[in-house]
MMTF fields as JSON, N, C-alpha, C and O atoms, coordinates in Angstrom:
{
  "mmtfVersion": "1.0.0",
  "mmtfProducer": "UNKNOWN",
  "numBonds": 339,
  "numAtoms": 340,
  "numGroups": 85,
  "numChains": 1,
  "numModels": 1,
  "chainsPerModel": [1],
  "groupsPerChain": [85],
  "chainIdList": ["A"],
  "bondAtomList": [4, 2, 8, 6, 12, 10, 16, 14, 20, 18, 24, 22, 28, 26, 32, 30, 36, 34, 40, 38, 44, 42, 48, 46, 52, 50, 56, 54, 60, 58, 64, 62, 68, 66, 72, 70, 76, 74, 80, 78, 84, 82, 88, 86, 92, 90, 96, 94, 100, 98, 104, 102, 108, 106, 112, 110, 116, 114, 120, 118, 124, 122, 128, 126, 132, 130, 136, 134, 140, 138, 144, 142, 148, 146, 152, 150, 156, 154, 160, 158, 164, 162, 168, 166, 172, 170, 176, 174, 180, 178, 184, 182, 188, 186, 192, 190, 196, 194, 200, 198, 204, 202, 208, 206, 212, 210, 216, 214, 220, 218, 224, 222, 228, 226, 232, 230, 236, 234, 240, 238, 244, 242, 248, 246, 252, 250, 256, 254, 260, 258, 264, 262, 268, 266, 272, 270, 276, 274, 280, 278, 284, 282, 288, 286, 292, 290, 296, 294, 300, 298, 304, 302, 308, 306, 312, 310, 316, 314, 320, 318, 324, 322, 328, 326, 332, 330, 336, 334],
  "bondOrderList": [1, 1, 1, 1, 1, 1, 1, 1, 1, 1, 1, 1, 1, 1, 1, 1, 1, 1, 1, 1, 1, 1, 1, 1, 1, 1, 1, 1, 1, 1, 1, 1, 1, 1, 1, 1, 1, 1, 1, 1, 1, 1, 1, 1, 1, 1, 1, 1, 1, 1, 1, 1, 1, 1, 1, 1, 1, 1, 1, 1, 1, 1, 1, 1, 1, 1, 1, 1, 1, 1, 1, 1, 1, 1, 1, 1, 1, 1, 1, 1, 1, 1, 1, 1],
  "groupList": [{"groupName": "MET", "atomNameList": ["N", "CA", "C", "O"], "elementList": ["N", "C", "C", "O"], "formalChargeList": [0, 0, 0, 0], "bondAtomList": [1, 0, 2, 1, 3, 2], "bondOrderList": [1, 1, 2], "singleLetterCode": "M", "chemCompType": "L-PEPTIDE LINKING"}, {"groupName": "SER", "atomNameList": ["N", "CA", "C", "O"], "elementList": ["N", "C", "C", "O"], "formalChargeList": [0, 0, 0, 0], "bondAtomList": [1, 0, 2, 1, 3, 2], "bondOrderList": [1, 1, 2], "singleLetterCode": "S", "chemCompType": "L-PEPTIDE LINKING"}, {"groupName": "ARG", "atomNameList": ["N", "CA", "C", "O"], "elementList": ["N", "C", "C", "O"], "formalChargeList": [0, 0, 0, 0], "bondAtomList": [1, 0, 2, 1, 3, 2], "bondOrderList": [1, 1, 2], "singleLetterCode": "R", "chemCompType": "L-PEPTIDE LINKING"}, {"groupName": "LEU", "atomNameList": ["N", "CA", "C", "O"], "elementList": ["N", "C", "C", "O"], "formalChargeList": [0, 0, 0, 0], "bondAtomList": [1, 0, 2, 1, 3, 2], "bondOrderList": [1, 1, 2], "singleLetterCode": "L", "chemCompType": "L-PEPTIDE LINKING"}, {"groupName": "THR", "atomNameList": ["N", "CA", "C", "O"], "elementList": ["N", "C", "C", "O"], "formalChargeList": [0, 0, 0, 0], "bondAtomList": [1, 0, 2, 1, 3, 2], "bondOrderList": [1, 1, 2], "singleLetterCode": "T", "chemCompType": "L-PEPTIDE LINKING"}, {"groupName": "GLU", "atomNameList": ["N", "CA", "C", "O"], "elementList": ["N", "C", "C", "O"], "formalChargeList": [0, 0, 0, 0], "bondAtomList": [1, 0, 2, 1, 3, 2], "bondOrderList": [1, 1, 2], "singleLetterCode": "E", "chemCompType": "L-PEPTIDE LINKING"}, {"groupName": "PRO", "atomNameList": ["N", "CA", "C", "O"], "elementList": ["N", "C", "C", "O"], "formalChargeList": [0, 0, 0, 0], "bondAtomList": [1, 0, 2, 1, 3, 2], "bondOrderList": [1, 1, 2], "singleLetterCode": "P", "chemCompType": "L-PEPTIDE LINKING"}, {"groupName": "ALA", "atomNameList": ["N", "CA", "C", "O"], "elementList": ["N", "C", "C", "O"], "formalChargeList": [0, 0, 0, 0], "bondAtomList": [1, 0, 2, 1, 3, 2], "bondOrderList": [1, 1, 2], "singleLetterCode": "A", "chemCompType": "L-PEPTIDE LINKING"}, {"groupName": "ASP", "atomNameList": ["N", "CA", "C", "O"], "elementList": ["N", "C", "C", "O"], "formalChargeList": [0, 0, 0, 0], "bondAtomList": [1, 0, 2, 1, 3, 2], "bondOrderList": [1, 1, 2], "singleLetterCode": "D", "chemCompType": "L-PEPTIDE LINKING"}, {"groupName": "GLY", "atomNameList": ["N", "CA", "C", "O"], "elementList": ["N", "C", "C", "O"], "formalChargeList": [0, 0, 0, 0], "bondAtomList": [1, 0, 2, 1, 3, 2], "bondOrderList": [1, 1, 2], "singleLetterCode": "G", "chemCompType": "PEPTIDE LINKING"}, {"groupName": "GLN", "atomNameList": ["N", "CA", "C", "O"], "elementList": ["N", "C", "C", "O"], "formalChargeList": [0, 0, 0, 0], "bondAtomList": [1, 0, 2, 1, 3, 2], "bondOrderList": [1, 1, 2], "singleLetterCode": "Q", "chemCompType": "L-PEPTIDE LINKING"}, {"groupName": "HIS", "atomNameList": ["N", "CA", "C", "O"], "elementList": ["N", "C", "C", "O"], "formalChargeList": [0, 0, 0, 0], "bondAtomList": [1, 0, 2, 1, 3, 2], "bondOrderList": [1, 1, 2], "singleLetterCode": "H", "chemCompType": "L-PEPTIDE LINKING"}, {"groupName": "VAL", "atomNameList": ["N", "CA", "C", "O"], "elementList": ["N", "C", "C", "O"], "formalChargeList": [0, 0, 0, 0], "bondAtomList": [1, 0, 2, 1, 3, 2], "bondOrderList": [1, 1, 2], "singleLetterCode": "V", "chemCompType": "L-PEPTIDE LINKING"}, {"groupName": "ASN", "atomNameList": ["N", "CA", "C", "O"], "elementList": ["N", "C", "C", "O"], "formalChargeList": [0, 0, 0, 0], "bondAtomList": [1, 0, 2, 1, 3, 2], "bondOrderList": [1, 1, 2], "singleLetterCode": "N", "chemCompType": "L-PEPTIDE LINKING"}, {"groupName": "LYS", "atomNameList": ["N", "CA", "C", "O"], "elementList": ["N", "C", "C", "O"], "formalChargeList": [0, 0, 0, 0], "bondAtomList": [1, 0, 2, 1, 3, 2], "bondOrderList": [1, 1, 2], "singleLetterCode": "K", "chemCompType": "L-PEPTIDE LINKING"}],
  "groupTypeList": [0, 1, 2, 3, 3, 1, 2, 3, 2, 2, 4, 5, 6, 7, 6, 6, 8, 9, 7, 10, 9, 11, 12, 11, 1, 6, 9, 3, 12, 7, 2, 12, 7, 7, 3, 5, 8, 7, 12, 5, 5, 13, 2, 2, 3, 13, 10, 2, 3, 7, 8, 12, 12, 8, 12, 12, 4, 5, 3, 3, 12, 6, 7, 3, 8, 2, 8, 8, 7, 2, 12, 7, 7, 7, 3, 7, 13, 3, 13, 14, 4, 3, 8, 5, 9],
  "groupIdList": [1, 2, 3, 4, 5, 6, 7, 8, 9, 10, 11, 12, 13, 14, 15, 16, 17, 18, 19, 20, 21, 22, 23, 24, 25, 26, 27, 28, 29, 30, 31, 32, 33, 34, 35, 36, 37, 38, 39, 40, 41, 42, 43, 44, 45, 46, 47, 48, 49, 50, 51, 52, 53, 54, 55, 56, 57, 58, 59, 60, 61, 62, 63, 64, 65, 66, 67, 68, 69, 70, 71, 72, 73, 74, 75, 76, 77, 78, 79, 80, 81, 82, 83, 84, 85],
  "secStructList": [7, 2, 2, 2, 2, 2, 2, 2, 2, 7, 7, 7, 7, 7, 7, 7, 6, 6, 7, 7, 6, 6, 7, 7, 7, 2, 2, 2, 2, 2, 2, 2, 2, 2, 2, 2, 2, 2, 2, 2, 2, 2, 2, 2, 2, 2, 2, 2, 2, 2, 2, 2, 2, 2, 2, 2, 2, 2, 2, 2, 2, 2, 2, 2, 2, 6, 7, 2, 2, 2, 2, 2, 2, 2, 2, 2, 2, 2, 2, 2, 2, 2, 2, 2, 7],
  "xCoordList": [50.873, 51.898, 52.196, 52.395, 52.23, 52.519, 51.41, 51.67, 50.182, 49.087, 49.296, 49.043, 49.757, 50.035, 51.151, 51.045, 52.218, 53.325, 52.898, 53.33, 52.065, 51.613, 50.755, 50.805, 49.968, 49.179, 50.087, 49.801, 51.183, 52.1, 52.887, 53.278, 53.124, 53.95, 53.175, 53.785, 51.893, 51.103, 51.503, 51.767, 51.54, 51.854, 50.566, 49.523, 50.664, 49.503, 49.415, 50.44, 48.197, 48.046, 48.404, 48.348, 48.768, 49.095, 47.852, 46.741, 48.016, 46.852, 46.2, 46.867, 44.906, 44.21, 44.854, 45.53, 44.631, 45.205, 44.809, 43.648, 45.784, 45.527, 45.496, 45.369, 45.604, 45.555, 46.911, 47.953, 46.876, 48.114, 48.762, 48.083, 50.058, 50.795, 50.474, 50.778, 49.866, 49.613, 48.148, 47.676, 47.447, 46.052, 46.034, 46.821, 45.158, 45.06, 44.114, 42.9, 44.681, 43.875, 43.465, 44.135, 42.37, 41.964, 43.059, 43.208, 43.814, 44.898, 45.992, 46.541, 46.307, 47.328, 46.857, 47.624, 45.618, 45.052, 45.094, 45.399, 44.791, 44.823, 46.255, 46.477, 47.22, 48.618, 49.099, 49.796, 48.733, 49.122, 48.49, 49.146, 47.233, 46.561, 47.247, 47.415, 47.644, 48.338, 49.691, 50.091, 50.394, 51.676, 51.488, 52.276, 50.455, 50.178, 49.866, 50.304, 49.114, 48.833, 50.122, 50.309, 51.007, 52.267, 53.133, 53.784, 53.143, 53.92, 53.364, 54.126, 52.049, 51.432, 51.738, 52.034, 51.668, 52.0, 53.462, 53.786, 54.339, 55.751, 55.948, 56.745, 55.234, 55.34, 54.918, 55.572, 53.811, 53.349, 54.382, 54.672, 54.936, 55.931, 57.204, 57.801, 57.619, 58.806, 58.578, 59.48, 57.384, 57.082, 57.097, 57.621, 56.527, 56.517, 57.935, 58.275, 58.76, 60.149, 60.881, 61.659, 60.64, 61.276, 60.849, 61.658, 59.563, 59.082, 59.786, 60.175, 59.945, 60.606, 62.077, 62.6, 62.74, 64.145, 64.266, 65.186, 63.339, 63.366, 63.225, 63.932, 62.309, 62.086, 63.298, 63.699, 63.874, 65.059, 66.202, 66.939, 66.349, 67.38, 67.122, 68.048, 65.856, 65.511, 65.821, 66.14, 65.73, 66.0, 67.495, 67.924, 68.285, 69.714, 70.467, 71.368, 70.126, 70.85, 70.686, 71.687, 69.458, 69.361, 69.955, 70.407, 69.963, 70.556, 72.052, 72.616, 72.678, 74.101, 74.323, 75.342, 73.358, 73.468, 72.962, 73.089, 72.386, 71.815, 70.692, 70.566, 69.891, 68.736, 67.521, 66.854, 67.235, 66.193, 64.812, 64.02, 64.511, 63.198, 63.041, 61.983, 64.077, 64.007, 63.971, 63.289, 64.698, 64.674, 63.266, 62.765, 62.632, 61.271, 60.292, 59.409, 60.441, 59.561, 59.779, 58.817, 61.028, 61.325, 60.786, 60.271, 60.899, 60.333, 58.815, 58.238, 58.178, 56.726, 56.349, 55.372, 57.128, 56.88, 57.105, 56.356, 58.125, 58.384, 57.223, 56.767, 56.741, 55.595, 54.372, 53.635, 54.148, 53.016, 53.152, 52.182, 54.35, 54.591, 54.396, 53.789, 54.899, 54.756, 53.313, 52.889, 52.555, 51.156, 50.289, 49.244, 50.706, 49.926, 49.903, 48.956, 50.913, 51.021, 50.14, 50.102],
  "yCoordList": [21.726, 21.427, 22.651, 22.517, 23.859, 25.064, 25.339, 25.868, 24.98, 25.151, 24.266, 24.677, 23.053, 22.121, 22.658, 22.608, 23.169, 23.707, 24.926, 25.092, 25.769, 26.946, 26.542, 27.181, 25.484, 24.992, 24.443, 24.602, 23.794, 23.217, 24.285, 24.072, 25.416, 26.461, 27.38, 28.194, 27.271, 28.139, 27.93, 26.811, 29.018, 28.896, 28.745, 29.293, 28.008, 27.765, 28.837, 29.281, 29.256, 30.209, 29.542, 28.319, 30.35, 29.832, 29.208, 29.668, 28.164, 27.558, 28.539, 29.436, 28.377, 29.277, 29.236, 28.271, 30.297, 30.363, 29.138, 28.73, 28.566, 27.41, 26.093, 25.047, 26.097, 24.849, 24.164, 24.814, 22.877, 22.094, 22.21, 22.496, 21.989, 22.124, 21.045, 21.22, 19.927, 18.833, 18.708, 17.619, 19.806, 19.818, 19.669, 20.312, 18.842, 18.608, 19.631, 19.433, 20.709, 21.753, 21.327, 20.499, 21.881, 21.559, 21.904, 21.212, 22.966, 23.335, 22.287, 21.991, 21.724, 20.679, 19.429, 18.8, 19.082, 17.919, 18.132, 17.206, 19.338, 19.649, 19.573, 19.07, 20.068, 20.003, 18.565, 18.214, 17.731, 16.322, 15.651, 14.874, 15.95, 15.383, 15.842, 15.055, 17.117, 17.633, 16.947, 16.631, 16.715, 16.01, 14.573, 14.072, 13.917, 12.549, 12.516, 11.608, 13.501, 13.594, 13.804, 13.206, 14.657, 14.916, 13.66, 13.388, 12.903, 11.657, 10.669, 10.013, 10.561, 9.641, 10.072, 9.233, 11.376, 11.876, 11.575, 11.194, 11.748, 11.437, 9.966, 9.637, 9.086, 7.654, 7.341, 6.563, 7.959, 7.731, 8.221, 7.538, 9.412, 9.957, 9.115, 8.903, 8.638, 7.779, 6.474, 5.983, 5.912, 4.678, 4.931, 4.123, 6.045, 6.384, 6.595, 6.146, 7.278, 7.488, 6.159, 5.955, 5.258, 3.936, 3.192, 2.523, 3.321, 2.682, 3.25, 2.505, 4.571, 5.206, 4.786, 4.518, 4.727, 4.302, 2.868, 2.552, 2.005, 0.622, 0.573, -0.175, 1.373, 1.371, 1.941, 1.417, 3.006, 3.591, 2.578, 2.464, 1.849, 0.808, -0.255, -0.718, -0.643, -1.616, -1.07, -1.83, 0.233, 0.864, 0.949, 0.702, 1.292, 1.496, 0.196, 0.164, -0.857, -2.12, -2.658, -3.003, -2.746, -3.235, -2.265, -2.695, -0.975, -0.016, -0.281, -0.109, -0.689, -1.025, -2.281, -2.419, -3.209, -4.461, -4.335, -5.27, -3.17, -2.921, -3.896, -4.328, -4.232, -5.116, -4.222, -3.793, -3.942, -2.979, -3.378, -2.509, -4.651, -5.086, -4.784, -4.322, -5.039, -4.747, -3.246, -2.792, -2.466, -1.011, -0.484, 0.359, -0.966, -0.53, -0.918, -0.133, -2.114, -2.555, -1.702, -1.335, -1.389, -0.568, 0.848, 1.433, 1.408, 2.743, 2.744, 3.688, 1.696, 1.593, 1.515, 2.125, 0.764, 0.641, 1.978, 2.325, 2.735, 4.046, 4.985, 5.691, 5.001, 5.858, 5.481, 6.357, 4.197, 3.739, 4.211, 4.683, 4.087, 4.508, 6.009, 6.452, 6.794, 8.245, 8.684, 9.671, 7.975, 8.323, 8.027, 8.653, 7.08, 6.725, 7.848, 7.942, 8.701, 9.767, 10.886, 11.873],
  "zCoordList": [50.231, 51.201, 52.058, 53.265, 51.454, 52.227, 53.24, 54.321, 52.893, 53.836, 55.058, 56.19, 54.812, 55.899, 56.783, 58.009, 56.181, 56.958, 57.764, 58.905, 57.195, 57.947, 59.139, 60.19, 58.976, 60.118, 61.205, 62.392, 60.81, 61.795, 62.541, 63.688, 61.915, 62.52, 63.464, 64.157, 63.507, 64.38, 65.831, 66.272, 66.546, 67.961, 68.756, 68.399, 69.813, 70.66, 71.737, 72.255, 72.079, 73.18, 74.5, 74.624, 75.476, 76.808, 77.426, 77.163, 78.248, 78.891, 79.86, 80.374, 80.111, 81.033, 82.425, 82.781, 83.199, 84.551, 85.36, 85.368, 86.033, 86.883, 86.14, 86.776, 84.839, 84.063, 84.12, 84.205, 84.071, 84.051, 82.671, 81.685, 82.604, 81.36, 80.338, 79.158, 80.754, 79.83, 79.43, 79.103, 79.457, 79.025, 77.503, 76.808, 76.995, 75.551, 74.944, 74.91, 74.473, 73.855, 72.456, 71.839, 71.949, 70.572, 69.548, 68.541, 69.808, 68.897, 68.854, 67.793, 70.023, 70.08, 69.349, 68.621, 69.544, 68.858, 67.349, 66.597, 66.911, 65.476, 64.935, 63.833, 65.704, 65.249, 65.137, 64.184, 66.105, 66.059, 64.836, 64.141, 64.581, 63.404, 62.12, 61.189, 62.068, 60.883, 60.719, 59.599, 61.815, 61.741, 61.27, 60.469, 61.761, 61.317, 59.823, 59.116, 59.341, 57.903, 57.109, 56.049, 57.628, 56.938, 56.897, 55.889, 57.975, 58.009, 56.99, 56.279, 56.918, 55.96, 54.523, 53.673, 54.254, 52.917, 52.587, 51.462, 53.574, 53.382, 53.039, 52.161, 53.719, 53.438, 52.006, 51.312, 51.568, 50.194, 49.182, 48.2, 49.43, 48.508, 48.501, 47.446, 49.66, 49.72, 48.967, 48.288, 49.081, 48.356, 46.851, 46.085, 46.439, 45.01, 44.492, 43.397, 45.281, 44.892, 44.778, 43.846, 45.716, 45.655, 44.385, 43.743, 44.033, 42.806, 41.572, 40.673, 41.537, 40.392, 40.336, 39.254, 41.479, 41.498, 40.981, 40.227, 41.388, 40.893, 39.376, 38.701, 38.853, 37.41, 36.673, 35.634, 37.207, 36.576, 36.584, 35.604, 37.677, 37.738, 36.687, 36.022, 36.538, 35.504, 34.119, 33.205, 33.964, 32.669, 32.383, 31.256, 33.384, 33.162, 32.912, 32.074, 33.605, 33.443, 32.023, 31.395, 31.491, 30.109, 29.092, 28.031, 29.389, 28.459, 28.316, 27.235, 29.383, 29.306, 28.489, 27.812, 28.554, 27.806, 26.372, 25.582, 26.034, 24.71, 24.359, 23.213, 25.349, 25.135, 24.877, 25.819, 23.604, 23.244, 23.742, 24.106, 23.768, 24.245, 25.729, 26.158, 26.513, 27.943, 28.193, 29.112, 27.387, 27.533, 27.254, 27.998, 26.202, 25.869, 26.978, 27.326, 27.531, 28.616, 29.869, 30.543, 30.179, 31.353, 31.181, 32.134, 29.968, 29.712, 29.852, 30.391, 29.371, 29.522, 31.001, 31.433, 31.766, 33.202, 33.905, 34.818, 33.496, 34.073, 33.793, 34.692, 32.556, 32.216, 33.03, 33.482, 33.223, 34.022, 35.464, 36.057, 36.031, 37.408, 37.565, 38.539, 36.626, 36.707, 36.521, 37.122, 35.707, 35.479, 36.702, 36.878, 37.551, 38.736, 39.753, 40.534, 39.768, 40.766, 40.445, 41.179]
}
């Protein structure tokens, strides 16, 4: 992740003399690609977090009801979700 952030923080050189301000330099294209990768990684992590929150919710509700079978099933589901990452 730190490698990705360091790539995003790089400054771009000034465009060559006489060049328009909206020229698509290779560095700009690379930064956009890195940002798109970061957004996709964020989406995956958010989905995984949502899955874990769902499982934890499934775990807490039966724990309040003292339903041991549901608690065991929810713990198994939590372990499965955590192992997928």
